[in-house]
Amino acid sequence: MRPAVAVPRPFGRRVTWSPSLTLVPTNGCFNACGYCSFRRIPGQEQVLDPGGAEARIAARPQALEVLLLSGEAHPASQERAAWFARLLALSRLALGCGRLPHTNAGPLSLREMAALGRLNPSLGLMLEGFGPAYDALHAHAPSKRLAVRLGQLEQAGRLGIPFTTGLLLGVGERRAERLEALEWLAALQRRWGHIQEVILQPWRPDGAQATPLSPPEQADLLELIHAARAILPPEVHLQTPPNLWPLAALPAAIAAGIDDLGGIDVGDVINPAYPQPSPQALAAVLAEAGWQLTPRLCVHRGWWPWLPPALARRLAPLAARLSAPA
């Protein structure tokens, strides 16, 4: 299904992506979401060894973004201090290796978010959505409550931290709930200006049940992408994970309003059954449809002036590495 109305294209024919390496500080999480295959029960979790993290960063010199994607320690847990210290240490490690950390570790206190904001050019937290379908999936996930997520977005805005958020789609939510969630994000952006990108992420079954998006599912998402581009302020980038779309269908998502493909690693730790297309394959498919694939840093250029001076000074040299001949 192609939109009948012309799609606003605030970023022209350019489609961006971030060369990325994902590190998982821990997959232990006190939440138990009804769809998650990433989480391990606290006490049975894996914890990333700092030496292993440094070796992985060194092995991927082209990955200028280090995504720290962590399970959550309960705010009242005795493990919280060590959990947060690990996030700070890995952020410093990434910076020390000449990379930029981007942390997505669930809700943070004001103090925690401010501390990470001094080390991370951008932070992230999915809104996911609201309504009965999410309530059922999050029945045992206290930090996924809507008020908590919206409060985090407000807090990031007050702190002036460039932020990534988004919706998890296809879990039984209604169209009206999707549109209302987008209106909330638009209102937050108009108030604070800190939301650099919104991810429209289709939920996909993992493991043996992994299946590509069907044509009806694609059509449903294309309609929402078109609506999102009309609802969100024009400076907000609209993102979808390219490995969750059939590669041949990706140009239709771009035409509907997507302008960014997010951080691309060699694999997807949340959806491991869906292989990542290579940047070369993505560039070829998009070029054939008239789009230019361009690498970027984890913080979009429009938000560079927001950063503390110590972080801001790192950006231009790293951006120059992105544009240097291979």
Coordinates of C-alpha atoms in Angstrom, one line a residue:
M1 CA 0.0 0.0 0.0
R2 CA 1.5 3.4 -1.0
P3 CA 0.3 6.5 0.7
A4 CA -2.1 8.5 -1.3
V5 CA -0.9 11.8 0.0
A6 CA 2.6 13.1 -0.6
V7 CA 4.9 12.4 2.4
P8 CA 6.8 15.4 3.9
R9 CA 10.5 14.8 3.4
P10 CA 12.4 17.1 5.8
F11 CA 15.7 15.2 5.2
G12 CA 15.4 14.9 1.4
R13 CA 16.6 11.8 -0.3
R14 CA 19.2 11.0 2.4
V15 CA 18.8 7.9 4.7
T16 CA 21.1 7.7 7.6
W17 CA 22.5 4.9 9.8
S18 CA 25.0 4.6 12.6
P19 CA 28.0 2.1 12.4
S20 CA 27.4 0.4 15.8
L21 CA 28.6 -2.2 18.2
T22 CA 26.2 -3.5 20.8
L23 CA 27.5 -4.4 24.2
V24 CA 25.2 -6.0 26.8
P25 CA 26.4 -5.0 30.3
T26 CA 24.0 -7.6 31.7
N27 CA 21.0 -9.5 30.5
G28 CA 19.6 -9.9 34.0
C29 CA 16.4 -7.8 34.4
F30 CA 13.8 -7.5 37.2
N31 CA 11.1 -6.9 34.6
A32 CA 9.4 -9.9 33.0
C33 CA 7.8 -8.7 29.7
G34 CA 5.5 -11.1 28.0
Y35 CA 7.4 -10.9 24.6
C36 CA 11.1 -10.8 25.8
S37 CA 13.6 -13.4 24.8
F38 CA 16.6 -11.3 25.9
R39 CA 16.0 -11.3 29.6
R40 CA 17.5 -13.7 32.2
I41 CA 16.3 -14.1 35.7
P42 CA 18.4 -12.2 38.2
G43 CA 20.9 -14.6 39.6
Q44 CA 21.2 -16.4 36.3
E45 CA 22.3 -13.5 34.2
Q46 CA 25.5 -13.0 32.2
V47 CA 27.6 -9.9 33.1
L48 CA 30.0 -8.4 30.5
D49 CA 33.7 -8.6 31.5
P50 CA 35.4 -5.3 31.0
G51 CA 38.4 -6.9 29.3
G52 CA 36.1 -8.7 26.9
A53 CA 34.3 -5.4 26.2
E54 CA 37.6 -3.6 25.3
A55 CA 38.6 -6.5 23.0
R56 CA 35.2 -6.4 21.2
I57 CA 35.5 -2.6 20.7
A58 CA 39.1 -3.0 19.4
A59 CA 37.9 -5.6 16.9
R60 CA 35.4 -3.3 15.3
P61 CA 37.3 0.0 14.5
Q62 CA 34.6 1.1 12.0
A63 CA 31.8 1.0 14.7
L64 CA 31.9 4.6 16.1
E65 CA 28.8 4.0 18.3
V66 CA 28.9 1.7 21.2
L67 CA 25.3 0.8 22.2
L68 CA 25.1 -0.2 25.8
L69 CA 21.9 -2.2 25.9
S70 CA 21.3 -3.5 29.4
G71 CA 18.8 -5.4 31.5
E72 CA 17.6 -3.5 34.5
A73 CA 18.4 -3.7 38.2
H74 CA 15.5 -2.8 40.5
P75 CA 15.9 0.8 41.8
A76 CA 15.8 -0.6 45.4
S77 CA 18.1 -3.5 44.8
Q78 CA 21.4 -3.7 46.6
E79 CA 22.9 -4.5 43.1
R80 CA 21.8 -1.2 41.7
A81 CA 25.0 0.7 42.6
A82 CA 27.3 -1.9 41.0
W83 CA 24.9 -2.1 38.0
F84 CA 25.1 1.7 37.4
A85 CA 28.9 1.8 38.1
R86 CA 29.2 -0.7 35.2
L87 CA 27.3 1.5 32.9
L88 CA 29.6 4.5 33.7
A89 CA 32.7 2.4 33.4
L90 CA 31.7 1.1 30.0
S91 CA 30.8 4.6 28.8
R92 CA 34.2 5.8 29.8
L93 CA 35.8 2.8 28.1
A94 CA 34.0 3.6 24.9
L95 CA 35.1 7.2 25.0
G96 CA 38.7 6.1 25.9
C97 CA 38.7 3.9 22.8
G98 CA 37.7 6.9 20.6
R99 CA 34.0 5.9 20.3
L100 CA 30.7 7.4 21.4
P101 CA 28.5 5.5 23.9
H102 CA 24.7 5.4 23.6
T103 CA 23.0 3.8 26.6
N104 CA 19.6 2.2 26.8
A105 CA 19.3 0.7 30.3
G106 CA 15.7 1.4 31.4
P107 CA 14.4 4.2 33.7
L108 CA 17.1 6.2 35.5
S109 CA 17.0 8.5 38.5
L110 CA 17.7 12.1 37.9
R111 CA 21.2 11.7 39.3
E112 CA 21.9 8.6 37.2
M113 CA 20.6 10.2 34.0
A114 CA 22.6 13.4 34.5
A115 CA 25.8 11.4 35.2
L116 CA 25.3 9.3 32.0
G117 CA 24.4 12.4 30.1
R118 CA 27.9 13.8 30.8
L119 CA 29.4 10.7 29.1
N120 CA 26.8 9.7 26.5
P121 CA 26.0 12.1 23.6
S122 CA 22.6 10.5 23.5
L123 CA 20.5 8.2 25.6
G124 CA 17.5 6.0 24.7
L125 CA 14.3 4.5 26.2
M126 CA 11.4 3.1 24.2
L127 CA 7.9 4.4 25.1
E128 CA 6.6 1.1 23.6
G129 CA 2.9 2.1 23.8
F130 CA -0.2 2.1 25.9
G131 CA -3.5 0.3 26.2
P132 CA -4.8 -3.1 27.1
A133 CA -2.4 -5.1 24.9
Y134 CA 0.7 -3.5 26.5
D135 CA -0.9 -3.7 30.0
A136 CA -1.1 -7.5 29.7
L137 CA 2.4 -7.9 28.3
H138 CA 3.8 -5.6 31.1
A139 CA 1.9 -7.1 34.0
H140 CA 5.1 -8.2 35.6
A141 CA 7.3 -5.3 34.3
P142 CA 6.9 -2.3 36.8
S143 CA 9.3 -0.1 34.9
K144 CA 7.2 -0.4 31.7
R145 CA 4.3 1.5 33.3
L146 CA 3.3 4.4 31.0
A147 CA 3.7 7.1 33.7
V148 CA 7.3 5.9 34.3
R149 CA 8.2 6.0 30.6
L150 CA 6.6 9.4 30.0
G151 CA 8.3 10.7 33.2
Q152 CA 11.7 9.6 31.8
L153 CA 11.1 11.5 28.6
E154 CA 10.2 14.6 30.5
Q155 CA 13.3 14.2 32.7
A156 CA 15.6 13.9 29.7
G157 CA 14.0 17.0 28.2
R158 CA 14.6 19.0 31.4
L159 CA 18.2 17.8 31.4
G160 CA 18.7 18.7 27.7
I161 CA 19.9 15.2 26.7
P162 CA 19.4 14.2 23.0
F163 CA 17.1 11.2 23.2
T164 CA 15.8 8.3 21.2
T165 CA 12.5 6.7 21.9
G166 CA 9.9 4.8 19.9
L167 CA 6.9 2.4 19.7
L168 CA 6.8 -1.4 19.7
L169 CA 4.2 -2.3 17.2
G170 CA 2.1 -5.3 16.3
V171 CA 1.3 -6.7 19.8
G172 CA -2.4 -6.2 19.6
E173 CA -2.6 -2.4 20.1
R174 CA -5.3 -0.3 18.3
R175 CA -4.6 2.3 15.7
A176 CA -6.1 5.0 17.8
E177 CA -3.6 4.1 20.6
R178 CA -0.7 4.3 18.2
L179 CA -1.7 7.7 17.0
E180 CA -2.2 9.0 20.5
A181 CA 1.2 7.8 21.6
L182 CA 2.7 9.6 18.6
E183 CA 0.8 12.8 19.6
W184 CA 2.3 12.5 23.1
L185 CA 5.8 12.3 21.7
A186 CA 5.1 15.3 19.4
A187 CA 3.9 17.3 22.4
L188 CA 7.0 16.4 24.4
Q189 CA 9.2 17.4 21.5
R190 CA 7.5 20.7 21.1
R191 CA 8.0 21.4 24.8
W192 CA 11.6 20.3 25.2
G193 CA 13.1 19.7 21.7
H194 CA 15.3 16.8 22.8
I195 CA 13.8 13.9 20.9
Q196 CA 16.2 13.3 18.0
E197 CA 14.6 10.1 16.7
V198 CA 11.5 7.9 17.0
I199 CA 11.8 4.2 16.3
L200 CA 8.8 2.4 14.7
Q201 CA 9.7 -1.2 15.6
P202 CA 7.6 -4.1 14.5
W203 CA 7.5 -6.9 17.1
R204 CA 8.6 -10.1 15.5
P205 CA 8.5 -13.6 17.0
D206 CA 12.0 -15.0 17.6
G207 CA 13.6 -18.5 17.5
A208 CA 11.8 -21.2 15.5
Q209 CA 8.8 -19.0 15.1
A210 CA 10.7 -16.2 13.3
T211 CA 8.8 -15.0 10.2
P212 CA 9.2 -12.0 7.9
L213 CA 6.6 -9.3 7.9
S214 CA 3.7 -10.4 5.8
P215 CA 2.3 -8.1 3.1
P216 CA -0.7 -7.1 5.3
E217 CA 1.6 -6.4 8.2
Q218 CA 3.8 -4.3 5.9
A219 CA 0.8 -2.3 4.6
D220 CA -0.3 -1.7 8.2
L221 CA 3.1 -0.3 9.2
L222 CA 3.4 1.8 6.0
E223 CA 0.2 3.6 6.9
L224 CA 1.5 4.3 10.4
I225 CA 4.9 5.5 9.1
H226 CA 3.0 7.9 6.9
A227 CA 0.9 9.1 9.8
A228 CA 3.9 9.5 12.1
R229 CA 5.8 11.7 9.6
A230 CA 2.7 14.0 9.6
I231 CA 2.3 14.0 13.4
L232 CA 5.9 14.4 14.6
P233 CA 7.8 17.7 14.3
P234 CA 9.9 17.8 11.1
E235 CA 13.3 17.8 12.9
V236 CA 12.5 14.4 14.5
H237 CA 14.1 11.5 12.6
L238 CA 11.9 8.5 11.9
Q239 CA 13.6 5.2 12.2
T240 CA 12.9 1.5 11.6
P241 CA 15.2 -1.5 12.1
P242 CA 16.1 -2.7 8.6
N243 CA 16.5 -6.4 9.5
L244 CA 12.9 -6.6 10.6
W245 CA 11.7 -5.8 7.1
P246 CA 12.2 -7.9 4.0
L247 CA 15.0 -6.1 2.2
A248 CA 13.0 -5.7 -1.0
A249 CA 10.2 -4.0 1.0
L250 CA 12.5 -1.5 2.7
P251 CA 12.3 1.2 0.0
A252 CA 8.5 1.3 0.5
A253 CA 9.1 2.1 4.2
I254 CA 11.5 4.9 3.2
A255 CA 9.0 6.3 0.7
A256 CA 6.4 6.3 3.5
G257 CA 8.6 8.5 5.7
I258 CA 11.4 6.6 7.3
D259 CA 14.8 8.5 7.0
D260 CA 17.0 6.6 9.4
L261 CA 17.9 2.9 9.9
G262 CA 19.5 3.2 13.4
G263 CA 22.6 1.6 14.7
I264 CA 23.6 -1.4 12.6
D265 CA 25.8 -4.1 14.1
V266 CA 26.8 -7.4 12.5
G267 CA 23.8 -9.0 14.5
D268 CA 20.8 -8.0 16.5
V269 CA 21.0 -9.1 20.2
I270 CA 17.2 -8.5 20.7
N271 CA 16.1 -10.2 17.5
P272 CA 18.9 -12.7 16.7
A273 CA 16.8 -14.7 14.3
Y274 CA 16.6 -11.7 11.9
P275 CA 20.1 -11.2 10.2
Q276 CA 21.3 -7.7 9.7
P277 CA 21.7 -6.8 6.0
S278 CA 25.1 -5.3 5.3
P279 CA 25.5 -1.6 4.7
Q280 CA 26.6 -2.5 1.2
A281 CA 23.4 -4.4 0.5
L282 CA 21.3 -1.7 2.0
A283 CA 23.0 1.0 0.0
A284 CA 22.5 -0.9 -3.2
V285 CA 18.8 -1.6 -2.6
L286 CA 18.1 2.0 -1.6
A287 CA 20.2 3.5 -4.5
E288 CA 18.1 1.6 -7.0
A289 CA 15.0 3.3 -5.5
G290 CA 16.7 6.7 -5.6
W291 CA 17.8 7.0 -1.9
Q292 CA 21.3 7.8 -0.6
L293 CA 22.5 5.8 2.4
T294 CA 24.8 8.0 4.6
P295 CA 26.6 7.0 7.9
R296 CA 26.2 9.3 10.9
L297 CA 27.2 9.4 14.6
C298 CA 24.9 8.2 17.3
V299 CA 23.8 11.8 18.0
H300 CA 22.3 13.5 15.0
R301 CA 24.0 16.7 13.8
G302 CA 21.1 19.0 14.8
W303 CA 21.7 18.1 18.5
W304 CA 25.5 18.6 18.5
P305 CA 25.1 22.1 20.1
W306 CA 23.3 20.5 23.1
L307 CA 26.3 18.5 24.3
P308 CA 28.7 19.4 27.1
P309 CA 31.9 20.9 25.6
A310 CA 34.0 17.8 26.5
L311 CA 31.7 15.6 24.4
A312 CA 31.1 18.1 21.7
R313 CA 34.8 18.4 20.9
R314 CA 34.9 14.7 20.0
L315 CA 32.2 14.9 17.3
A316 CA 33.9 16.6 14.3
P317 CA 37.0 14.3 14.2
L318 CA 34.7 11.2 14.4
A319 CA 32.4 12.6 11.7
A320 CA 35.4 13.1 9.5
R321 CA 36.3 9.4 9.9
L322 CA 32.8 8.5 8.7
S323 CA 33.3 10.5 5.5
A324 CA 36.9 9.4 4.8
P325 CA 37.4 7.1 1.8
A326 CA 37.5 3.4 2.8

